[in-house]
Structures are given as structure tokens and as C-alpha cells.
PDB file of C-alpha atoms in Angstrom:
ATOM      1  CA  MET A   1       0.000   0.000   0.000  1.00  0.00           C
ATOM      2  CA  SER A   2       2.871   2.388   0.806  1.00  0.00           C
ATOM      3  CA  LEU A   3       4.093   2.208  -2.786  1.00  0.00           C
ATOM      4  CA  LYS A   4       0.745   3.598  -3.907  1.00  0.00           C
ATOM      5  CA  ILE A   5       0.807   6.645  -1.664  1.00  0.00           C
ATOM      6  CA  ILE A   6       3.235   8.812  -3.668  1.00  0.00           C
ATOM      7  CA  PRO A   7       1.636   8.362  -7.125  1.00  0.00           C
ATOM      8  CA  PHE A   8      -1.820   8.726  -5.581  1.00  0.00           C
ATOM      9  CA  ILE A   9      -0.835  12.021  -3.930  1.00  0.00           C
ATOM     10  CA  VAL A  10       0.690  13.238  -7.217  1.00  0.00           C
ATOM     11  CA  PHE A  11      -2.500  12.541  -9.186  1.00  0.00           C
ATOM     12  CA  LEU A  12      -4.664  13.944  -6.390  1.00  0.00           C
ATOM     13  CA  GLY A  13      -2.584  17.123  -6.547  1.00  0.00           C
ATOM     14  CA  LEU A  14      -3.084  17.313 -10.308  1.00  0.00           C
ATOM     15  CA  PHE A  15      -6.825  16.802  -9.866  1.00  0.00           C
ATOM     16  CA  LEU A  16      -7.013  19.661  -7.344  1.00  0.00           C
ATOM     17  CA  LEU A  17      -4.876  21.884  -9.580  1.00  0.00           C
ATOM     18  CA  PHE A  18      -7.247  21.396 -12.512  1.00  0.00           C
ATOM     19  CA  ALA A  19     -10.259  21.790 -10.228  1.00  0.00           C
ATOM     20  CA  ALA A  20      -9.035  25.074  -8.694  1.00  0.00           C
ATOM     21  CA  PRO A  21     -10.257  27.302 -11.579  1.00  0.00           C
ATOM     22  CA  VAL A  22     -13.786  25.931 -11.136  1.00  0.00           C
ATOM     23  CA  ALA A  23     -14.009  27.928  -7.888  1.00  0.00           C
ATOM     24  CA  THR A  24     -13.672  31.124  -9.952  1.00  0.00           C
ATOM     25  CA  GLY A  25     -16.268  30.012 -12.511  1.00  0.00           C
ATOM     26  CA  ILE A  26     -13.793  28.756 -15.119  1.00  0.00           C
ATOM     27  CA  ILE A  27     -14.998  25.468 -16.607  1.00  0.00           C
ATOM     28  CA  ASN A  28     -13.674  24.400 -19.986  1.00  0.00           C
ATOM     29  CA  LEU A  29     -12.239  21.479 -21.932  1.00  0.00           C
ATOM     30  CA  GLY A  30      -8.851  21.932 -20.276  1.00  0.00           C
ATOM     31  CA  ASN A  31      -9.834  21.400 -16.664  1.00  0.00           C
ATOM     32  CA  GLY A  32     -12.517  18.883 -17.661  1.00  0.00           C
ATOM     33  CA  VAL A  33      -9.955  16.633 -19.361  1.00  0.00           C
ATOM     34  CA  GLY A  34      -7.369  17.283 -16.649  1.00  0.00           C
ATOM     35  CA  MET A  35      -9.721  16.301 -13.829  1.00  0.00           C
ATOM     36  CA  ALA A  36     -11.006  13.247 -15.704  1.00  0.00           C
ATOM     37  CA  LEU A  37      -7.531  11.880 -16.469  1.00  0.00           C
ATOM     38  CA  SER A  38      -6.301  12.581 -12.946  1.00  0.00           C
ATOM     39  CA  ALA A  39      -9.321  10.780 -11.468  1.00  0.00           C
ATOM     40  CA  VAL A  40      -8.777   7.782 -13.767  1.00  0.00           C
ATOM     41  CA  MET A  41      -5.112   7.577 -12.759  1.00  0.00           C
ATOM     42  CA  MET A  42      -6.040   7.712  -9.066  1.00  0.00           C
ATOM     43  CA  LEU A  43      -8.438   4.802  -9.545  1.00  0.00           C
ATOM     44  CA  ILE A  44      -5.778   2.822 -11.432  1.00  0.00           C
ATOM     45  CA  VAL A  45      -3.319   3.381  -8.577  1.00  0.00           C
ATOM     46  CA  LEU A  46      -5.876   2.341  -5.943  1.00  0.00           C
ATOM     47  CA  PHE A  47      -6.933  -0.793  -7.828  1.00  0.00           C
ATOM     48  CA  TRP A  48      -3.594  -1.616  -9.450  1.00  0.00           C
ATOM     49  CA  GLY A  49      -3.877  -5.368  -8.968  1.00  0.00           C
ATOM     50  CA  LYS A  50      -7.327  -5.609 -10.510  1.00  0.00           C
ATOM     51  CA  PHE A  51      -6.293  -3.242 -13.303  1.00  0.00           C
ATOM     52  CA  THR A  52      -3.218  -5.266 -14.318  1.00  0.00           C
ATOM     53  CA  GLY A  53      -5.201  -8.478 -14.027  1.00  0.00           C
ATOM     54  CA  ALA A  54      -7.845  -7.146 -16.385  1.00  0.00           C
ATOM     55  CA  LEU A  55      -5.158  -6.047 -18.841  1.00  0.00           C
ATOM     56  CA  GLY A  56      -3.607  -9.515 -18.755  1.00  0.00           C
ATOM     57  CA  ARG A  57      -6.905 -11.233 -19.469  1.00  0.00           C
ATOM     58  CA  CYS A  58      -7.618  -8.798 -22.279  1.00  0.00           C
ATOM     59  CA  TRP A  59      -4.188  -9.338 -23.810  1.00  0.00           C
ATOM     60  CA  GLU A  60      -4.805 -13.094 -24.039  1.00  0.00           C
ATOM     61  CA  LYS A  61      -7.539 -12.509 -26.606  1.00  0.00           C
ATOM     62  CA  PRO A  62      -6.707 -11.507 -30.224  1.00  0.00           C
ATOM     63  CA  LEU A  63      -9.185  -8.636 -30.238  1.00  0.00           C
ATOM     64  CA  GLY A  64      -7.912  -7.525 -26.852  1.00  0.00           C
ATOM     65  CA  LYS A  65      -4.366  -7.301 -28.182  1.00  0.00           C
ATOM     66  CA  ILE A  66      -5.537  -5.132 -31.040  1.00  0.00           C
ATOM     67  CA  VAL A  67      -7.520  -2.815 -28.758  1.00  0.00           C
ATOM     68  CA  LEU A  68      -4.720  -2.477 -26.194  1.00  0.00           C
ATOM     69  CA  SER A  69      -2.148  -1.887 -28.924  1.00  0.00           C
ATOM     70  CA  LEU A  70      -4.270   0.860 -30.465  1.00  0.00           C
ATOM     71  CA  VAL A  71      -4.863   2.458 -27.070  1.00  0.00           C
ATOM     72  CA  GLY A  72      -1.131   2.331 -26.325  1.00  0.00           C
ATOM     73  CA  ILE A  73      -0.228   3.895 -29.670  1.00  0.00           C
ATOM     74  CA  ALA A  74      -2.851   6.614 -29.230  1.00  0.00           C
ATOM     75  CA  ALA A  75      -1.542   7.377 -25.726  1.00  0.00           C
ATOM     76  CA  ALA A  76       2.073   7.541 -26.920  1.00  0.00           C
ATOM     77  CA  VAL A  77       1.195   9.803 -29.853  1.00  0.00           C
ATOM     78  CA  SER A  78      -0.856  12.071 -27.573  1.00  0.00           C
ATOM     79  CA  ILE A  79       2.005  12.427 -25.101  1.00  0.00           C
ATOM     80  CA  VAL A  80       4.543  13.213 -27.830  1.00  0.00           C
ATOM     81  CA  LEU A  81       2.140  15.687 -29.440  1.00  0.00           C
ATOM     82  CA  ALA A  82       1.470  17.406 -26.112  1.00  0.00           C
ATOM     83  CA  VAL A  83       5.208  17.769 -25.457  1.00  0.00           C
ATOM     84  CA  VAL A  84       5.931  19.137 -28.947  1.00  0.00           C
ATOM     85  CA  ILE A  85       3.042  21.610 -28.806  1.00  0.00           C
ATOM     86  CA  SER A  86       4.093  22.730 -25.322  1.00  0.00           C
ATOM     87  CA  VAL A  87       7.621  23.437 -26.567  1.00  0.00           C
ATOM     88  CA  PHE A  88       6.226  25.653 -29.344  1.00  0.00           C
ATOM     89  CA  MET A  89       3.891  27.382 -26.888  1.00  0.00           C
ATOM     90  CA  ILE A  90       6.760  28.169 -24.521  1.00  0.00           C
ATOM     91  CA  ARG A  91       9.000  29.329 -27.362  1.00  0.00           C
ATOM     92  CA  GLU A  92       6.379  31.746 -28.687  1.00  0.00           C
ATOM     93  CA  ALA A  93       5.335  33.104 -25.294  1.00  0.00           C
ATOM     94  CA  ASN A  94       7.537  36.187 -25.576  1.00  0.00           C
ATOM     95  CA  ASP A  95       9.055  37.440 -28.826  1.00  0.00           C
ATOM     96  CA  PRO A  96       9.078  41.261 -28.745  1.00  0.00           C
ATOM     97  CA  PRO A  97       9.721  43.282 -31.904  1.00  0.00           C
ATOM     98  CA  LYS A  98      13.237  44.389 -32.765  1.00  0.00           C
ATOM     99  CA  ASP A  99      12.236  48.000 -33.540  1.00  0.00           C
ATOM    100  CA  GLU A 100       9.257  50.363 -33.369  1.00  0.00           C
ATOM    101  CA  ASN A 101       8.019  49.576 -36.882  1.00  0.00           C
ATOM    102  CA  THR A 102       5.079  47.668 -35.465  1.00  0.00           C
ATOM    103  CA  THR A 103       1.454  48.001 -34.398  1.00  0.00           C
ATOM    104  CA  VAL A 104       0.403  46.539 -31.065  1.00  0.00           C
ATOM    105  CA  VAL A 105      -2.740  44.410 -31.311  1.00  0.00           C
ATOM    106  CA  VAL A 106      -4.364  43.584 -27.978  1.00  0.00           C
ATOM    107  CA  LEU A 107      -6.716  40.602 -28.190  1.00  0.00           C
ATOM    108  CA  GLY A 108      -9.940  40.953 -26.250  1.00  0.00           C
ATOM    109  CA  CYS A 109     -11.124  38.977 -23.255  1.00  0.00           C
ATOM    110  CA  LYS A 110     -14.006  39.066 -20.797  1.00  0.00           C
ATOM    111  CA  VAL A 111     -15.383  42.415 -19.599  1.00  0.00           C
ATOM    112  CA  LYS A 112     -17.124  42.348 -16.211  1.00  0.00           C
ATOM    113  CA  ASN A 113     -19.406  45.220 -15.162  1.00  0.00           C
ATOM    114  CA  GLY A 114     -17.739  47.517 -17.674  1.00  0.00           C
ATOM    115  CA  ALA A 115     -14.231  46.797 -16.367  1.00  0.00           C
ATOM    116  CA  PRO A 116     -11.571  44.405 -17.654  1.00  0.00           C
ATOM    117  CA  SER A 117     -11.481  40.943 -16.132  1.00  0.00           C
ATOM    118  CA  LEU A 118      -8.233  39.940 -14.430  1.00  0.00           C
ATOM    119  CA  MET A 119      -6.992  38.159 -17.554  1.00  0.00           C
ATOM    120  CA  LEU A 120      -7.809  41.136 -19.785  1.00  0.00           C
ATOM    121  CA  LYS A 121      -6.273  43.576 -17.288  1.00  0.00           C
ATOM    122  CA  ARG A 122      -2.996  41.669 -17.397  1.00  0.00           C
ATOM    123  CA  ARG A 123      -2.970  41.789 -21.194  1.00  0.00           C
ATOM    124  CA  LEU A 124      -3.585  45.535 -21.008  1.00  0.00           C
ATOM    125  CA  ASP A 125      -0.851  46.007 -18.430  1.00  0.00           C
ATOM    126  CA  ALA A 126       1.590  44.257 -20.776  1.00  0.00           C
ATOM    127  CA  ALA A 127       0.449  46.479 -23.656  1.00  0.00           C
ATOM    128  CA  TYR A 128       0.724  49.577 -21.470  1.00  0.00           C
ATOM    129  CA  GLY A 129       4.271  48.675 -20.465  1.00  0.00           C
ATOM    130  CA  TYR A 130       5.345  48.450 -24.099  1.00  0.00           C
ATOM    131  CA  LEU A 131       3.395  51.496 -25.324  1.00  0.00           C
ATOM    132  CA  SER A 132       4.682  53.697 -22.499  1.00  0.00           C
ATOM    133  CA  GLU A 133       8.263  52.849 -23.482  1.00  0.00           C
ATOM    134  CA  HIS A 134       7.728  53.307 -27.237  1.00  0.00           C
ATOM    135  CA  ASP A 135       5.936  56.599 -27.861  1.00  0.00           C
ATOM    136  CA  SER A 136       5.767  56.200 -31.647  1.00  0.00           C
ATOM    137  CA  VAL A 137       3.892  52.886 -31.557  1.00  0.00           C
ATOM    138  CA  CYS A 138       0.107  52.779 -31.942  1.00  0.00           C
ATOM    139  CA  ALA A 139      -2.274  50.047 -30.816  1.00  0.00           C
ATOM    140  CA  VAL A 140      -5.404  48.309 -32.057  1.00  0.00           C
ATOM    141  CA  VAL A 141      -7.624  47.023 -29.260  1.00  0.00           C
ATOM    142  CA  SER A 142      -9.716  44.184 -30.623  1.00  0.00           C
ATOM    143  CA  GLY A 143     -12.901  42.661 -29.247  1.00  0.00           C
ATOM    144  CA  GLY A 144     -16.651  42.901 -29.752  1.00  0.00           C
ATOM    145  CA  GLN A 145     -19.454  43.060 -27.194  1.00  0.00           C
ATOM    146  CA  GLY A 146     -20.827  39.839 -25.746  1.00  0.00           C
ATOM    147  CA  SER A 147     -24.442  39.413 -24.693  1.00  0.00           C
ATOM    148  CA  ASP A 148     -23.375  39.653 -21.030  1.00  0.00           C
ATOM    149  CA  GLU A 149     -21.063  42.648 -21.491  1.00  0.00           C
ATOM    150  CA  SER A 150     -22.236  46.236 -20.978  1.00  0.00           C
ATOM    151  CA  ILE A 151     -19.679  47.662 -23.434  1.00  0.00           C
ATOM    152  CA  SER A 152     -17.459  46.212 -26.125  1.00  0.00           C
ATOM    153  CA  GLU A 153     -14.136  44.731 -25.106  1.00  0.00           C
ATOM    154  CA  ALA A 154     -12.436  47.220 -27.432  1.00  0.00           C
ATOM    155  CA  GLN A 155     -14.067  50.194 -25.695  1.00  0.00           C
ATOM    156  CA  CYS A 156     -13.163  48.812 -22.273  1.00  0.00           C
ATOM    157  CA  MET A 157      -9.547  48.314 -23.349  1.00  0.00           C
ATOM    158  CA  LYS A 158      -9.247  51.795 -24.819  1.00  0.00           C
ATOM    159  CA  ASP A 159     -10.737  53.376 -21.689  1.00  0.00           C
ATOM    160  CA  TYR A 160      -8.276  51.483 -19.485  1.00  0.00           C
ATOM    161  CA  LEU A 161      -5.208  52.436 -21.504  1.00  0.00           C
ATOM    162  CA  VAL A 162      -6.306  56.078 -21.733  1.00  0.00           C
ATOM    163  CA  SER A 163      -6.914  56.148 -17.962  1.00  0.00           C
ATOM    164  CA  ARG A 164      -3.279  55.110 -17.496  1.00  0.00           C
ATOM    165  CA  GLY A 165      -1.991  57.913 -19.677  1.00  0.00           C
ATOM    166  CA  ILE A 166      -1.794  56.517 -23.214  1.00  0.00           C
ATOM    167  CA  SER A 167      -3.004  59.126 -25.711  1.00  0.00           C
ATOM    168  CA  PRO A 168      -6.354  58.189 -27.290  1.00  0.00           C
ATOM    169  CA  ASP A 169      -4.893  59.233 -30.661  1.00  0.00           C
ATOM    170  CA  ARG A 170      -2.611  56.195 -30.455  1.00  0.00           C
ATOM    171  CA  ILE A 171      -5.434  53.713 -29.856  1.00  0.00           C
ATOM    172  CA  PHE A 172      -7.657  52.364 -32.619  1.00  0.00           C
ATOM    173  CA  MET A 173     -10.703  50.226 -31.881  1.00  0.00           C
ATOM    174  CA  GLU A 174     -11.871  47.052 -33.611  1.00  0.00           C
ATOM    175  CA  ASP A 175     -15.165  46.241 -31.901  1.00  0.00           C
ATOM    176  CA  ARG A 176     -16.839  43.604 -34.096  1.00  0.00           C
ATOM    177  CA  SER A 177     -14.820  40.425 -33.537  1.00  0.00           C
ATOM    178  CA  VAL A 178     -16.010  37.440 -31.511  1.00  0.00           C
ATOM    179  CA  ASN A 179     -12.993  35.101 -31.786  1.00  0.00           C
ATOM    180  CA  THR A 180      -9.240  35.159 -32.405  1.00  0.00           C
ATOM    181  CA  GLU A 181      -9.525  34.710 -36.160  1.00  0.00           C
ATOM    182  CA  GLU A 182     -11.829  37.738 -36.431  1.00  0.00           C
ATOM    183  CA  ASN A 183      -9.646  39.688 -33.970  1.00  0.00           C
ATOM    184  CA  LEU A 184      -6.747  39.397 -36.375  1.00  0.00           C
ATOM    185  CA  ARG A 185      -8.610  39.664 -39.668  1.00  0.00           C
ATOM    186  CA  PHE A 186     -10.571  42.750 -38.625  1.00  0.00           C
ATOM    187  CA  SER A 187      -7.536  44.324 -36.939  1.00  0.00           C
ATOM    188  CA  LYS A 188      -5.586  43.903 -40.166  1.00  0.00           C
ATOM    189  CA  ALA A 189      -8.275  45.935 -41.931  1.00  0.00           C
ATOM    190  CA  VAL A 190      -8.083  48.686 -39.273  1.00  0.00           C
ATOM    191  CA  ILE A 191      -4.294  48.775 -39.640  1.00  0.00           C
ATOM    192  CA  SER A 192      -4.549  49.078 -43.410  1.00  0.00           C
ATOM    193  CA  GLU A 193      -7.269  51.748 -43.306  1.00  0.00           C
ATOM    194  CA  ASN A 194      -5.225  53.943 -40.960  1.00  0.00           C
ATOM    195  CA  GLY A 195      -1.825  53.464 -42.574  1.00  0.00           C
ATOM    196  CA  LEU A 196      -0.292  51.790 -39.531  1.00  0.00           C
ATOM    197  CA  PRO A 197       2.725  49.439 -39.721  1.00  0.00           C
ATOM    198  CA  GLY A 198       1.683  46.030 -41.020  1.00  0.00           C
ATOM    199  CA  LYS A 199       3.979  44.075 -38.702  1.00  0.00           C
ATOM    200  CA  ILE A 200       2.037  43.529 -35.512  1.00  0.00           C
ATOM    201  CA  THR A 201       2.932  42.794 -31.913  1.00  0.00           C
ATOM    202  CA  LEU A 202       0.309  40.477 -30.453  1.00  0.00           C
ATOM    203  CA  VAL A 203      -0.614  40.978 -26.821  1.00  0.00           C
ATOM    204  CA  THR A 204      -2.457  38.059 -25.268  1.00  0.00           C
ATOM    205  CA  ASP A 205      -1.806  35.380 -22.642  1.00  0.00           C
ATOM    206  CA  ASN A 206       1.364  33.318 -22.916  1.00  0.00           C
ATOM    207  CA  PHE A 207      -0.525  30.047 -23.443  1.00  0.00           C
ATOM    208  CA  HIS A 208      -2.504  31.618 -26.307  1.00  0.00           C
ATOM    209  CA  GLN A 209       0.373  33.172 -28.231  1.00  0.00           C
ATOM    210  CA  TYR A 210       1.304  30.192 -30.413  1.00  0.00           C
ATOM    211  CA  ARG A 211      -2.212  29.626 -31.791  1.00  0.00           C
ATOM    212  CA  ALA A 212      -2.747  33.366 -32.222  1.00  0.00           C
ATOM    213  CA  GLU A 213       0.481  33.600 -34.218  1.00  0.00           C
ATOM    214  CA  LEU A 214      -0.573  30.652 -36.417  1.00  0.00           C
ATOM    215  CA  ILE A 215      -3.837  32.450 -37.173  1.00  0.00           C
ATOM    216  CA  ALA A 216      -1.981  35.681 -37.877  1.00  0.00           C
ATOM    217  CA  GLU A 217       0.282  33.899 -40.368  1.00  0.00           C
ATOM    218  CA  SER A 218      -2.742  32.382 -42.123  1.00  0.00           C
ATOM    219  CA  ASN A 219      -4.038  35.946 -42.590  1.00  0.00           C
ATOM    220  CA  GLY A 220      -0.743  37.114 -44.089  1.00  0.00           C
ATOM    221  CA  ILE A 221       0.348  38.981 -40.961  1.00  0.00           C
ATOM    222  CA  GLU A 222       3.898  38.998 -39.629  1.00  0.00           C
ATOM    223  CA  ALA A 223       3.622  38.888 -35.863  1.00  0.00           C
ATOM    224  CA  TYR A 224       5.790  39.384 -32.816  1.00  0.00           C
ATOM    225  CA  ASN A 225       4.343  38.936 -29.367  1.00  0.00           C
ATOM    226  CA  ILE A 226       4.290  40.168 -25.783  1.00  0.00           C
ATOM    227  CA  SER A 227       2.449  38.153 -23.141  1.00  0.00           C
ATOM    228  CA  GLY A 228       0.363  39.200 -20.200  1.00  0.00           C
ATOM    229  CA  LYS A 229       0.996  37.387 -16.926  1.00  0.00           C
ATOM    230  CA  THR A 230      -1.160  34.334 -16.197  1.00  0.00           C
ATOM    231  CA  SER A 231      -1.916  33.090 -12.682  1.00  0.00           C
ATOM    232  CA  TRP A 232       0.037  29.887 -12.076  1.00  0.00           C
ATOM    233  CA  TYR A 233      -3.032  27.866 -11.126  1.00  0.00           C
ATOM    234  CA  LEU A 234      -4.695  28.683 -14.461  1.00  0.00           C
ATOM    235  CA  LEU A 235      -1.789  27.575 -16.662  1.00  0.00           C
ATOM    236  CA  PRO A 236      -2.546  23.810 -16.612  1.00  0.00           C
ATOM    237  CA  THR A 237      -6.222  24.338 -17.438  1.00  0.00           C
ATOM    238  CA  TYR A 238      -5.654  26.796 -20.263  1.00  0.00           C
ATOM    239  CA  GLY A 239      -2.547  24.991 -21.464  1.00  0.00           C
ATOM    240  CA  VAL A 240      -4.451  21.735 -21.973  1.00  0.00           C
ATOM    241  CA  ARG A 241      -7.316  23.582 -23.642  1.00  0.00           C
ATOM    242  CA  GLU A 242      -4.815  25.150 -26.039  1.00  0.00           C
ATOM    243  CA  TRP A 243      -3.461  21.696 -26.956  1.00  0.00           C
ATOM    244  CA  PHE A 244      -6.884  20.810 -28.287  1.00  0.00           C
ATOM    245  CA  GLY A 245      -7.342  24.227 -29.881  1.00  0.00           C
ATOM    246  CA  ILE A 246      -4.042  24.015 -31.745  1.00  0.00           C
ATOM    247  CA  VAL A 247      -4.680  20.456 -32.979  1.00  0.00           C
ATOM    248  CA  TYR A 248      -8.177  21.462 -34.117  1.00  0.00           C
ATOM    249  CA  TYR A 249      -6.808  24.523 -35.898  1.00  0.00           C
ATOM    250  CA  LYS A 250      -4.103  22.490 -37.630  1.00  0.00           C
ATOM    251  CA  LEU A 251      -6.635  19.901 -38.792  1.00  0.00           C
ATOM    252  CA  PHE A 252      -9.571  22.094 -39.729  1.00  0.00           C
ATOM    253  CA  GLY A 253      -8.269  25.667 -39.909  1.00  0.00           C
TER     254      GLY A 253
END
């Protein structure tokens, strides 16, 4: 029994880590999959003898060998894919531009009671830090208005940056988009219409940068990136969700 304690505690810790965002109302594919896999692994650890016995009996049958082999291959491929995607996500988390020939594009996020949510505020703080140090750079704030938002995300973002001292003349709004693809496609149009530099600097969360950059490239946009800070307990949930998002985007566009 003592040999089971350490792996059980590890998987219990993972389960609690993925469950933590639920307390703040965050429920998505990432923490759903994370909690489910962690729970399954805890059960396997607790009932290891019965589990291995069942595998042995299954392996003795021809069909069982096929099923277990396919499951094993799928698991191995998934692990390798997750590692490779994670490496790309980490690599693209922070790649600031080399000069000021760029336009900052801040991707929208939830607005609560007319104010930026914590995640959006951290994106805006990252954008503010760059804009305050590079006076010649302009920004496009991109995000429409959801049914549960009192103002558009773009308006909220502009108001926040202006309140911190960024000139409103440097901030252009794109307030129609409802997803990342539209964020970038519509922002590209705003950039073109106003004669701003075509090379953009994406500002979003670190876990989101890689997929956002893939979408930018598909729209013919050269992108650098600056990331907002993400709370440590949210990284596993959103990281896993991004794995699925990136695979889906690669397969279906």
C-alpha cells in the first residue's frame, strides 16, 4: 500500500490543480480533461492489482491485443504531441519586436461590469508597459461586445489604456470580432485603413500566443508577441485547452 501513496498524492494534486479554476467560474475542456484523467489515474493506482489483471486477461484474446495496442499507440502519440506543442507554446510566449516599426494588437477577453477581467487587465498592463516605453507605436484594441457585457471589449480596453496615460490618438478600436480569427482579420483591416505598420505585436496570454500567431500567419500577418501574466493555477487548465485548440486549428483551420 505504501508504494501507492506517492503516485496517488501526485494525481490527487493534479486533480485539485485542474479543479481550482472551477471555484472562480472557469470550466472548460482543459480542466474537464485534466480532472477526468487525474481521477482515472487515481483509480488505477488504488486498484492496481485488478487493473493489471484485467489487462492480462484482455491481452490473451486476439481482439484484446488489437484494442490495447491501439490504445497504447494513441496514448504515446498524444504524449509526444502534447510535449511538442508545449515546446512551441513556450518558445512563442515572448518574442518582442526588434524595432518600433510595429502596431500593437491587444486581443480581447471578458469584460465584467464595464471593467476588464483579471486576464484582460494583465494583457492591457503588458500592452501599457510596451506602449509607455515606445511613444511612436500605436495600438489596435480588438474585441466585440458579448451578450453579457455592458460595453465592447475594445471600448473597455481603450478606456483602461487612456486612464493610465496613453493618448487616445494612439489607440484604434476594432469592436466587431467574436474570436481570435476575427480579432486578427478585422484588426488587419483597421491597420490598413489607418496606414499603420503592417507588422504587428500580439498581446495576449502566454498560453494563447502560439495559436494566435498561427492564425496571424494564415491571414498574411507577420507577428511578434508580448504576453500578459497568467496566474500559475490557471496555466494547466488553459494549457491543456490550447493543446486541443491548436490540434483542431491544424486539422480544420
